[in-house]
Coordinates of C-alpha atoms in Angstrom, one line a residue:
M1 CA 39.1 -23.7 23.0
T2 CA 36.7 -20.6 23.0
K3 CA 33.4 -21.0 24.7
V4 CA 30.4 -19.2 23.1
L5 CA 27.9 -18.0 25.8
L6 CA 24.2 -17.7 24.9
P7 CA 22.7 -16.0 28.0
L8 CA 18.9 -16.7 28.1
A9 CA 17.1 -13.5 29.6
S10 CA 13.3 -13.5 30.5
Q11 CA 13.1 -9.8 28.8
G12 CA 10.5 -8.0 26.5
Y13 CA 11.0 -7.6 23.0
G14 CA 11.4 -3.8 23.8
S15 CA 9.3 -0.7 23.8
Q16 CA 9.9 -0.3 19.9
Q17 CA 8.0 -3.2 18.8
L18 CA 5.0 -2.4 16.7
V19 CA 1.7 -3.4 17.8
P20 CA -0.6 -4.4 14.6
A21 CA -3.8 -3.0 13.8
G22 CA -6.8 -4.7 15.5
H23 CA -5.0 -5.5 18.5
W24 CA -7.0 -5.4 22.0
V25 CA -4.5 -3.2 23.2
Y26 CA -6.0 -0.4 21.2
D27 CA -9.6 -1.2 22.1
S28 CA -8.5 -0.9 25.6
L29 CA -6.7 2.6 25.1
S30 CA -9.6 4.0 23.5
A31 CA -12.2 2.7 26.5
L32 CA -9.7 4.7 29.0
C33 CA -9.7 7.9 27.1
L34 CA -13.6 7.7 26.5
E35 CA -14.1 6.9 30.3
T36 CA -11.9 10.4 31.0
K37 CA -13.6 12.4 28.6
F38 CA -10.6 13.1 26.4
L39 CA -10.5 11.7 22.8
S40 CA -7.4 9.9 21.5
I41 CA -5.0 10.8 19.1
A42 CA -3.9 7.2 19.0
D43 CA -6.5 5.8 16.2
N44 CA -4.0 4.9 13.3
A45 CA -1.9 1.8 13.4
P46 CA 0.5 0.3 13.8
L47 CA 2.3 2.1 16.8
S48 CA 5.2 1.2 18.9
V49 CA 5.0 0.2 22.7
K50 CA 6.6 3.1 23.6
E51 CA 4.1 5.3 22.0
I52 CA 1.3 3.6 23.2
K53 CA 2.7 3.9 26.6
F54 CA 3.1 7.6 26.1
Y55 CA -0.4 8.0 25.4
L56 CA -1.2 5.8 28.4
S57 CA 1.0 8.2 30.7
C58 CA -1.3 11.2 29.4
I59 CA -4.4 9.6 31.0
D60 CA -5.7 11.0 34.2
Y61 CA -5.4 8.0 36.4
D62 CA -7.2 9.4 39.1
S63 CA -10.2 10.2 37.3
L64 CA -10.7 6.8 36.0
S65 CA -13.2 4.4 37.7
Y66 CA -12.2 1.5 39.5
G67 CA -13.1 -0.6 36.7
G68 CA -10.8 1.7 34.5
K69 CA -7.9 1.7 36.9
V70 CA -8.1 -2.3 36.7
L71 CA -8.0 -1.9 32.8
Y72 CA -5.3 0.4 32.6
D73 CA -3.2 -1.6 35.1
K74 CA -3.7 -4.8 33.0
T75 CA -3.1 -2.8 29.6
L76 CA 0.6 -1.4 31.2
E77 CA 1.2 -4.8 32.5
Y78 CA 0.8 -6.4 29.3
L79 CA 3.0 -3.6 27.5
N80 CA 5.6 -4.5 30.0
Q81 CA 5.7 -8.2 29.9
H82 CA 8.3 -10.4 29.5
K83 CA 9.2 -12.7 27.0
F84 CA 12.2 -15.3 25.8
A85 CA 14.8 -13.6 24.2
I86 CA 18.8 -14.5 23.8
N87 CA 20.8 -11.7 25.3
L88 CA 23.8 -10.6 23.4
K89 CA 24.4 -7.3 25.1
P90 CA 23.5 -4.4 23.4
V91 CA 21.2 -6.8 21.3
K92 CA 18.4 -8.8 22.5
I93 CA 17.1 -11.8 19.9
G94 CA 13.7 -12.9 20.6
L95 CA 12.4 -16.0 19.2
N96 CA 8.9 -17.8 19.3
L97 CA 6.9 -20.6 17.6
N98 CA 3.2 -20.1 17.0
L99 CA 0.8 -22.9 15.6
N100 CA -2.5 -22.1 14.4
P101 CA -4.5 -24.8 13.3
T102 CA -7.8 -23.9 11.7
V103 CA -11.0 -25.6 10.4
L104 CA -13.8 -24.0 8.3
A105 CA -17.0 -25.5 7.3
R106 CA -20.2 -24.2 5.6
T107 CA -23.4 -25.7 4.3
N108 CA -23.9 -23.8 1.2
D109 CA -21.5 -23.5 -1.3
N110 CA -23.2 -21.1 -3.6
I111 CA -22.4 -18.4 -1.0
E112 CA -18.8 -17.2 -0.8
W113 CA -16.5 -17.8 2.2
S114 CA -16.8 -14.8 4.5
M115 CA -13.5 -14.2 4.7
A116 CA -13.1 -14.1 1.0
T117 CA -15.6 -12.4 -0.6
D118 CA -16.2 -8.9 -1.8
Y119 CA -20.1 -9.2 -1.7
T120 CA -20.9 -9.6 -5.6
G121 CA -21.2 -12.9 -5.7
K122 CA -18.9 -15.2 -8.0
E123 CA -20.4 -15.4 -11.4
N124 CA -21.8 -11.9 -12.4
E125 CA -20.7 -10.0 -15.7
Y126 CA -17.9 -8.5 -14.2
K127 CA -16.3 -10.8 -12.0
D128 CA -14.0 -13.2 -13.5
G129 CA -10.5 -13.9 -13.2
Y130 CA -9.7 -12.6 -9.6
A131 CA -9.6 -13.4 -5.7
V132 CA -10.3 -11.1 -3.0
E133 CA -7.5 -10.2 -0.6
S134 CA -9.3 -7.4 1.3
S135 CA -11.7 -9.6 3.5
Y136 CA -9.0 -12.4 3.8
T137 CA -6.1 -10.6 5.2
G138 CA -6.0 -10.0 9.0
N139 CA -9.0 -12.4 9.3
D140 CA -8.5 -14.3 12.7
F141 CA -9.0 -17.5 10.9
T142 CA -7.1 -17.2 7.9
N143 CA -3.7 -17.3 10.0
P144 CA -0.8 -19.1 8.7
L145 CA -0.3 -22.6 10.1
A146 CA 3.3 -22.0 11.7
V147 CA 5.1 -18.6 12.3
I148 CA 8.2 -18.2 13.8
P149 CA 8.5 -14.4 14.8
V150 CA 12.3 -13.3 15.1
T151 CA 13.3 -10.1 16.5
F152 CA 16.5 -8.1 17.0
D153 CA 16.5 -5.4 19.6
I154 CA 19.2 -3.1 19.6
D155 CA 19.5 -1.5 23.3
D156 CA 15.6 -1.0 23.5
K157 CA 16.3 2.1 20.7
F158 CA 15.6 0.2 17.5
I159 CA 14.1 -3.0 16.7
I160 CA 14.0 -5.5 13.3
E161 CA 11.1 -7.9 13.3
T162 CA 10.1 -10.6 10.9
Q163 CA 7.5 -13.5 10.9
F164 CA 8.3 -16.3 8.8
S165 CA 5.3 -18.4 8.1
L166 CA 4.1 -21.8 6.7
G167 CA 0.8 -22.0 5.9
P168 CA -1.6 -22.7 2.8
S169 CA -2.4 -19.9 0.6
Q170 CA -6.1 -18.7 0.0
F171 CA -6.6 -20.8 -2.8
G172 CA -4.9 -24.0 -0.6
L173 CA -7.2 -22.9 2.5
L174 CA -10.2 -22.7 0.4
K175 CA -10.0 -25.4 -1.9
D176 CA -12.9 -27.5 -1.2
S177 CA -16.7 -26.5 -1.4
Y178 CA -17.6 -27.6 2.3
L179 CA -14.8 -28.5 4.7
N180 CA -11.7 -26.9 4.5
H181 CA -8.4 -26.8 7.2
N182 CA -5.0 -25.4 6.8
L183 CA -3.4 -28.8 7.7
R184 CA -2.5 -29.3 3.8
Y185 CA -0.1 -31.8 2.5
D186 CA 0.3 -30.8 -0.8
L187 CA 3.0 -28.2 -1.0
S188 CA 1.4 -26.6 -3.9
Q189 CA -1.2 -25.3 -2.0
Y190 CA 1.0 -23.5 0.2
D191 CA 1.9 -19.6 -0.1
F192 CA 5.4 -18.9 -0.3
Y193 CA 4.8 -15.1 -0.5
T194 CA 6.3 -14.6 3.0
P195 CA 7.3 -13.3 5.3
K196 CA 4.2 -11.3 5.4
V197 CA 5.1 -9.3 8.6
A198 CA 8.4 -7.9 8.4
N199 CA 9.4 -4.5 10.1
A200 CA 11.9 -2.1 11.7
S201 CA 11.1 0.6 14.1
F202 CA 12.5 3.5 16.3
T203 CA 10.7 5.6 18.4
H204 CA 11.7 8.3 20.8
V205 CA 9.7 10.4 23.2
F206 CA 10.7 13.6 24.6
D207 CA 10.5 15.1 28.2
S208 CA 8.6 18.1 26.7
G209 CA 5.7 15.9 25.9
W210 CA 6.1 14.7 22.0
G211 CA 7.9 12.0 20.2
F212 CA 8.5 10.8 16.9
N213 CA 8.4 7.4 15.0
L214 CA 10.1 6.0 12.1
H215 CA 9.4 2.5 10.6
V216 CA 9.3 0.5 7.8
A217 CA 7.0 -2.4 7.1
R218 CA 5.5 -4.5 4.4
S219 CA 1.8 -3.9 4.8
G220 CA -0.6 -3.2 7.8
L221 CA -1.0 0.2 8.0
Q222 CA -4.2 1.5 9.2
I223 CA -5.8 5.6 9.3
G224 CA -8.9 5.7 11.0
N225 CA -10.9 3.6 13.9
T226 CA -13.8 2.0 12.6
S227 CA -15.6 -1.2 12.9
T228 CA -16.1 -2.9 9.4
G229 CA -12.6 -1.6 8.2
S230 CA -11.3 2.2 7.5
I231 CA -12.7 4.0 4.1
I232 CA -9.5 6.0 4.1
Y233 CA -6.9 3.5 4.5
N234 CA -7.3 -0.4 5.8
S235 CA -4.8 -2.8 7.1
T236 CA -5.9 -5.3 4.5
F237 CA -4.4 -3.2 1.7
D238 CA -1.5 -5.7 0.4
T239 CA 1.2 -3.7 -0.3
N240 CA 5.1 -4.5 -1.1
V241 CA 6.4 -2.1 1.7
Y242 CA 5.9 1.3 3.1
F243 CA 7.8 3.9 4.8
H244 CA 5.9 5.8 7.8
T245 CA 7.4 9.1 9.6
E246 CA 5.2 10.5 12.4
I247 CA 5.5 13.4 14.9
F248 CA 3.1 12.9 17.8
S249 CA 1.7 14.6 21.1
R250 CA -1.2 14.4 23.2
Q251 CA -3.2 16.4 21.1
F252 CA -1.3 16.6 17.6
K253 CA -0.4 14.2 15.0
Y254 CA 1.4 14.2 11.7
E255 CA 2.5 11.5 9.5
M256 CA 3.9 10.8 6.1
N257 CA 3.7 7.3 4.6
V258 CA 5.6 6.4 1.5
I259 CA 4.0 3.5 -0.1
E260 CA 5.1 1.1 -2.9
V261 CA 1.9 -0.7 -4.0
N262 CA 3.1 -2.5 -7.0
H263 CA 6.5 -3.3 -8.6
S264 CA 6.9 -5.1 -11.8
D265 CA 8.3 -5.1 -15.1
N266 CA 5.6 -3.4 -16.7
E267 CA 4.1 -1.6 -13.7
E268 CA 5.3 0.6 -11.0
K269 CA 2.9 2.1 -8.3
F270 CA 4.0 4.3 -5.4
M271 CA 1.4 6.2 -3.1
Y272 CA 2.8 9.4 -0.8
L273 CA 0.2 10.1 1.7
H274 CA 0.3 13.4 4.1
S275 CA -1.9 13.4 7.2
M276 CA -2.5 15.6 10.1
E277 CA -4.9 15.3 13.4
V278 CA -5.6 17.8 15.8
I279 CA -7.4 17.7 19.4
P280 CA -8.4 21.6 20.0
W281 CA -10.8 20.5 22.6
K282 CA -10.9 16.9 24.3
W283 CA -14.1 16.1 22.9
L284 CA -13.1 17.1 19.0
K285 CA -11.1 15.4 16.8
I286 CA -10.3 16.6 13.0
G287 CA -8.2 14.8 10.8
F288 CA -7.1 15.7 7.3
L289 CA -5.3 13.5 4.6
E290 CA -4.1 14.0 1.2
G291 CA -2.2 12.1 -1.1
T292 CA -0.9 11.0 -4.8
L293 CA -0.9 7.8 -6.6
I294 CA 1.7 7.8 -9.2
N295 CA 1.9 5.0 -11.8
G296 CA 5.8 5.4 -12.3
G297 CA 8.9 5.8 -10.4
F298 CA 9.5 7.1 -7.4
S299 CA 9.9 10.7 -6.9
L300 CA 10.9 12.9 -3.8
R301 CA 9.1 15.9 -4.6
Y302 CA 5.9 14.2 -3.4
M303 CA 7.3 13.8 0.3
N304 CA 7.1 17.7 0.8
P305 CA 3.9 17.8 2.9
L306 CA 3.1 21.6 2.0
M307 CA 3.6 20.8 -1.7
I308 CA 1.1 17.8 -2.3
L309 CA -1.9 20.0 -3.4
H310 CA -3.1 18.8 -6.9
S311 CA -0.1 16.7 -7.1
F312 CA 2.1 19.0 -9.2
G313 CA -0.4 18.9 -12.1
T314 CA 1.2 15.4 -12.6
W315 CA -1.8 14.0 -14.9
T316 CA -0.2 16.3 -17.7
E317 CA 3.2 15.1 -17.1
L318 CA 3.3 11.2 -17.7
N319 CA 0.7 10.7 -20.9
T320 CA 1.6 9.9 -24.3
E321 CA -0.1 11.3 -26.9
W322 CA -1.9 8.1 -27.5
E323 CA -3.0 8.1 -23.9
E324 CA -4.0 11.7 -24.0
K325 CA -6.3 10.8 -26.7
V326 CA -7.5 7.7 -25.1
Y327 CA -7.7 8.5 -21.6
G328 CA -7.6 12.5 -21.1
E329 CA -5.3 12.1 -17.9
A330 CA -3.3 8.8 -17.1
H331 CA -0.6 7.7 -14.5
T332 CA -2.0 9.6 -11.2
C333 CA -4.7 9.7 -8.9
A334 CA -5.4 12.5 -6.6
Y335 CA -6.8 11.3 -2.7
M336 CA -7.9 13.1 0.0
G337 CA -9.4 11.8 3.0
L338 CA -11.3 13.6 6.3
S339 CA -12.4 12.6 9.5
L340 CA -14.3 13.7 12.5
E341 CA -14.7 12.7 16.0
I342 CA -17.0 14.4 18.7
L343 CA -17.2 12.7 22.2
P344 CA -20.7 14.0 23.3
C345 CA -20.7 12.0 26.8
R346 CA -18.6 9.9 29.0
N347 CA -17.6 6.4 27.3
T348 CA -18.9 7.5 24.1
R349 CA -17.8 8.7 20.5
I350 CA -19.2 9.6 17.0
Y351 CA -17.1 9.3 14.2
V352 CA -17.3 10.2 10.6
L353 CA -15.0 9.6 7.9
Y354 CA -14.9 10.5 4.3
S355 CA -12.7 9.5 1.4
Q356 CA -12.5 10.9 -2.3
D357 CA -10.3 10.4 -5.3
E358 CA -12.4 12.1 -7.7
I359 CA -15.0 14.8 -7.6
Q360 CA -16.4 17.3 -10.5
P361 CA -17.2 20.8 -9.0
P362 CA -20.0 22.8 -10.8
N363 CA -17.6 24.9 -13.0
E364 CA -16.4 21.4 -14.3
L365 CA -20.0 20.3 -15.2
T366 CA -20.4 22.7 -18.1
S367 CA -18.7 20.5 -20.9
D368 CA -19.8 17.2 -22.1
N369 CA -16.4 16.1 -21.2
G370 CA -16.7 17.1 -17.4
K371 CA -20.0 15.8 -17.2
S372 CA -18.6 12.1 -18.4
V373 CA -16.1 11.8 -15.3
P374 CA -18.0 10.0 -12.5
D375 CA -17.3 11.0 -8.7
G376 CA -15.5 8.6 -6.6
W377 CA -16.3 9.6 -2.8
G378 CA -17.6 7.8 0.1
Y379 CA -18.9 8.2 3.9
Q380 CA -18.4 6.2 7.0
A381 CA -20.0 6.9 10.3
G382 CA -20.7 5.4 13.7
V383 CA -21.3 5.6 17.0
E384 CA -19.3 3.3 19.6
V385 CA -19.8 3.1 23.6
K386 CA -17.3 1.2 25.4
I387 CA -17.7 1.0 29.3
P388 CA -15.0 -0.7 31.7
E389 CA -16.2 -2.9 34.4
E390 CA -14.8 -3.6 37.8
H391 CA -13.1 -7.0 36.7
G392 CA -10.9 -5.2 34.2
G393 CA -12.6 -5.9 31.2
W394 CA -15.2 -3.6 29.0
Y395 CA -18.4 -3.8 27.6
A396 CA -18.5 -2.4 23.7
A397 CA -21.3 -1.4 21.7
G398 CA -21.7 0.2 18.2
I399 CA -23.2 0.7 14.9
E400 CA -21.9 2.0 11.8
A401 CA -23.0 2.5 8.1
I402 CA -20.9 3.3 4.9
Y403 CA -21.7 4.4 1.4
T404 CA -19.2 4.4 -1.4
T405 CA -20.0 5.6 -4.8
P406 CA -19.8 3.2 -7.9
F407 CA -16.2 4.5 -8.7
L408 CA -14.6 5.4 -5.5
Y409 CA -10.9 3.7 -5.7
I410 CA -11.6 3.3 -9.9
K411 CA -9.8 5.6 -11.9
Q412 CA -9.5 5.5 -15.9
A413 CA -7.3 2.5 -15.8
K414 CA -6.1 0.0 -13.3
E415 CA -2.6 1.0 -13.2
W416 CA -3.6 4.3 -11.2
S417 CA -6.7 2.8 -9.6
L418 CA -6.6 2.7 -5.9
Y419 CA -6.3 -0.9 -5.5
S420 CA -3.1 -3.7 -5.5
Y421 CA -2.8 -7.2 -6.8
R422 CA -0.3 -9.8 -6.5
Y423 CA 0.0 -13.5 -7.7
N424 CA 0.3 -16.9 -6.0
M425 CA 3.6 -18.2 -6.7
Q426 CA 2.4 -22.0 -6.5
S427 CA -1.4 -22.9 -7.4
N428 CA -3.9 -20.6 -9.5
G429 CA -0.7 -18.7 -10.4
D430 CA -2.5 -16.6 -13.3
T431 CA -5.3 -15.1 -10.7
P432 CA -4.8 -11.6 -9.1
L433 CA -5.1 -11.6 -5.4
C434 CA -6.6 -8.0 -5.1
S435 CA -7.4 -5.5 -2.1
W436 CA -8.7 -2.1 -1.9
I437 CA -7.0 0.9 -0.3
G438 CA -9.9 1.4 2.1
T439 CA -13.0 -0.5 3.0
P440 CA -13.0 -4.2 2.0
F441 CA -16.7 -3.5 0.7
G442 CA -15.0 -1.5 -2.2
P443 CA -17.1 0.8 -4.2
D444 CA -20.6 0.5 -5.2
A445 CA -21.8 -0.6 -1.7
I446 CA -23.9 0.3 1.0
G447 CA -23.4 -1.4 4.6
F448 CA -24.4 -1.2 7.9
Q449 CA -23.0 -3.3 11.0
A450 CA -24.7 -3.3 14.6
K451 CA -22.3 -5.1 17.5
F452 CA -22.4 -5.6 21.1
G453 CA -19.7 -7.7 22.8
Y454 CA -17.6 -8.3 26.0
T455 CA -13.5 -8.1 26.4
M456 CA -11.6 -9.6 29.2
P457 CA -8.0 -8.9 28.4
K458 CA -5.7 -11.9 27.7
K459 CA -8.8 -14.2 29.1
W460 CA -11.9 -14.4 26.9
N461 CA -14.0 -12.3 24.8
A462 CA -17.8 -12.7 23.0
E463 CA -19.3 -10.5 20.4
A464 CA -22.7 -10.8 18.5
D465 CA -22.9 -8.8 15.5
Y466 CA -25.3 -8.1 12.5
L467 CA -23.8 -7.1 9.0
F468 CA -25.8 -5.9 5.8
V469 CA -24.1 -5.1 2.6
A470 CA -26.0 -4.0 -0.7
H471 CA -23.5 -4.2 -3.5
G472 CA -23.8 -3.5 -6.9
T473 CA -21.7 -5.1 -9.6
H474 CA -18.4 -3.0 -9.8
S475 CA -15.7 -4.6 -8.3
F476 CA -12.1 -5.9 -8.9
G477 CA -13.7 -7.7 -12.4
I478 CA -14.1 -4.1 -14.0
F479 CA -10.5 -4.0 -14.7
S480 CA -10.6 -6.6 -17.4
Q481 CA -12.8 -4.7 -19.7
Y482 CA -10.7 -3.8 -22.6
A483 CA -11.1 -1.9 -26.2
D484 CA -8.7 -1.6 -29.0
D485 CA -8.7 1.5 -31.2
G486 CA -6.2 -0.1 -33.9
E487 CA -3.3 1.7 -32.1
G488 CA -3.5 0.1 -28.9
T489 CA -5.5 -1.7 -25.6
Y490 CA -7.0 0.4 -23.5
N491 CA -9.3 -0.4 -20.3
S492 CA -12.9 0.7 -21.5
Y493 CA -14.9 0.6 -18.3
Y494 CA -15.0 4.5 -17.6
P495 CA -17.7 6.4 -18.5
A496 CA -15.3 9.2 -19.7
V497 CA -13.1 7.2 -21.7
K498 CA -16.2 5.4 -23.4
F499 CA -17.2 8.9 -24.2
R500 CA -13.8 9.9 -25.6
N501 CA -13.3 6.8 -27.7
G502 CA -16.8 7.0 -29.2
L503 CA -18.1 4.0 -27.3
Y504 CA -20.7 6.2 -25.6
S505 CA -22.7 9.2 -26.3
A506 CA -22.5 12.1 -24.4
E507 CA -25.8 11.8 -22.9
D508 CA -25.0 8.0 -22.3
A509 CA -22.0 8.9 -20.6
E510 CA -23.2 11.6 -18.2
K511 CA -26.3 9.5 -17.1
E512 CA -23.9 6.4 -15.8
A513 CA -21.3 9.0 -14.4
R514 CA -23.7 11.3 -12.6
D515 CA -25.6 8.2 -11.2
F516 CA -24.8 7.4 -7.7
R517 CA -27.1 4.2 -7.1
L518 CA -25.8 1.0 -7.0
T519 CA -25.2 -0.5 -10.3
G520 CA -26.8 -3.5 -11.8
T521 CA -28.9 -6.0 -10.0
V522 CA -27.9 -5.5 -6.5
Q523 CA -26.6 -8.5 -4.4
F524 CA -28.0 -7.8 -0.5
T525 CA -26.0 -9.7 1.8
N526 CA -27.1 -10.2 5.6
Q527 CA -24.9 -12.1 8.1
L528 CA -25.8 -12.9 11.6
A529 CA -22.4 -13.9 13.5
V530 CA -21.6 -14.9 17.0
K531 CA -18.0 -15.1 18.0
G532 CA -15.3 -15.3 20.9
S533 CA -12.2 -16.6 22.1
Y534 CA -10.7 -18.3 25.4
S535 CA -7.3 -18.2 27.0
F536 CA -6.4 -21.3 28.6
N537 CA -3.2 -20.0 29.9
D538 CA -0.5 -17.3 28.0
H539 CA 0.3 -20.0 25.5
I540 CA -2.9 -21.6 24.4
T541 CA -6.1 -19.6 22.9
A542 CA -9.2 -21.1 21.2
K543 CA -11.4 -19.1 18.8
A544 CA -14.7 -19.9 17.5
Q545 CA -17.1 -18.2 14.9
L546 CA -20.6 -19.2 13.8
M547 CA -22.6 -17.2 11.4
Y548 CA -25.6 -17.6 9.7
Q549 CA -26.0 -15.8 6.2
F550 CA -28.9 -14.7 3.9
V551 CA -28.6 -13.2 0.6
F552 CA -30.9 -12.0 -1.8
N553 CA -29.7 -11.4 -5.4
N554 CA -26.6 -13.9 -4.8
N555 CA -24.2 -13.6 -7.6
N556 CA -26.3 -10.1 -8.7
K557 CA -28.6 -12.5 -10.1
S558 CA -32.3 -11.2 -9.6
G559 CA -34.1 -13.6 -7.6
N560 CA -31.7 -16.0 -6.5
F561 CA -32.1 -16.1 -3.1
Q562 CA -29.7 -18.4 -1.1
Q563 CA -28.8 -19.2 2.9
G564 CA -26.6 -20.9 4.9
M565 CA -24.2 -21.7 7.9
E566 CA -20.3 -21.1 8.4
I567 CA -18.4 -22.1 11.4
A568 CA -14.7 -21.3 12.2
L569 CA -12.5 -23.0 14.7
A570 CA -9.1 -22.4 15.5
L571 CA -6.2 -23.0 18.2
N572 CA -3.5 -20.2 18.6
C573 CA -0.5 -21.8 20.2
S574 CA 2.6 -20.0 21.5
L575 CA 5.7 -22.0 22.8
F576 CA 6.8 -18.8 24.8

């Protein structure tokens, strides 16, 4: 009889494991860099444990305050911590079980749940037949009821990870008007679109001070470190898969991302992104991103980082004769992002992000057709202060503002606009769950947030914040507007398309396209929130959030004022 040995090792899952966006480790690394008056190149996520350790090793430990040194040691200890694994040399198989029971309640069902809103209400003229994934994904109180993480770590050189989950869909979690929970008994309320976390990663760091990372994952990519979500590319963008290539050093980073946004029988949507960041001086960081979204099959040519400009003129290649007549250009969207970060003094950073998918320079505004094409761009700017204290935690305060034009992320038709959608396999199967590539506020918005908080890693944190969002009527529902010219059906919301097809005069098209004010009756949302968490030990953490909301012109209806409270409670329980 042959004996099968399964040696159990108290080993970590390995330095190759990816740390998801929003993890406290990124805040800790940022706080340490700010204290040493040297900006961090590690603002994008996810990063591997090995890459984060590399950035930690670049920090001048001796220049840190006592509190900074304690925080540094805590962060490094966390990254080196050991977890349960089955050791089958050279492979370690990590297993765990996480339970996340959650209860949600509100006092006014005329106000949308804060974790599933696009800030346009639910009954305006454009909003029909969709649900919002952008503000739902990644929220602390929308985690699945049960998650089983499984990792395969090959000799600490390569890792494969997946997280099988069981929990209600958005429709199941938020099915009741006032009181909800994720302990559902009806299987039709569960989300079978799982696993939502699945990846493989390989990182290598050279002794000369640079390294590279290759990883593939389903979603969760983030470009930019902001408070309310990156206007360029946010982790809430729900995609099928992306492939990431990265070269990094202390002061330089290049990334290429190839993303499959949607794939169905009648629609393929791929995005190709190239970005660079450089820190020429320790107080200044500059970033540039350019990309192309193609409503069509995969193409290698867009992976060349020095040939991305103007997308090879693809807008002239994929059109049919009818699409040329109706849309002018089709099946492609050029995308650009810029970022600037300044460290004016110790513990403080100022940041500005810019995203753009369309802009009409003066030479293109000389014709009626050029004047009818709306600009799509947005700005995001903020100031953040992080101060480590002697017990190994840090205080954080910040303000952030954002503006997006009415047509940012929106092109001539939904198939090549910068959003994704999927369908739930169970309940509400005909309602798409939608997410923007960038800020969860989407287009047609002005936002502002102020916050203050304290974090003691692995123990507790508390935060108070105020959020204001003014939002026009443009959101995902705009893609449901169609017209028929006798030859076919086409999206009819875009000013240039209306002009080309005789639905608008030149004057009306120009008026709508060149107007950068928020559209229609603007909804004004105000949220005052206090939230926090407390870890009883390494296995149990309690989280809570209390929010008061008051909304002017709720549902984009003039004079409709609503107010109410919302509370969320959750436990995060881990077996190992």
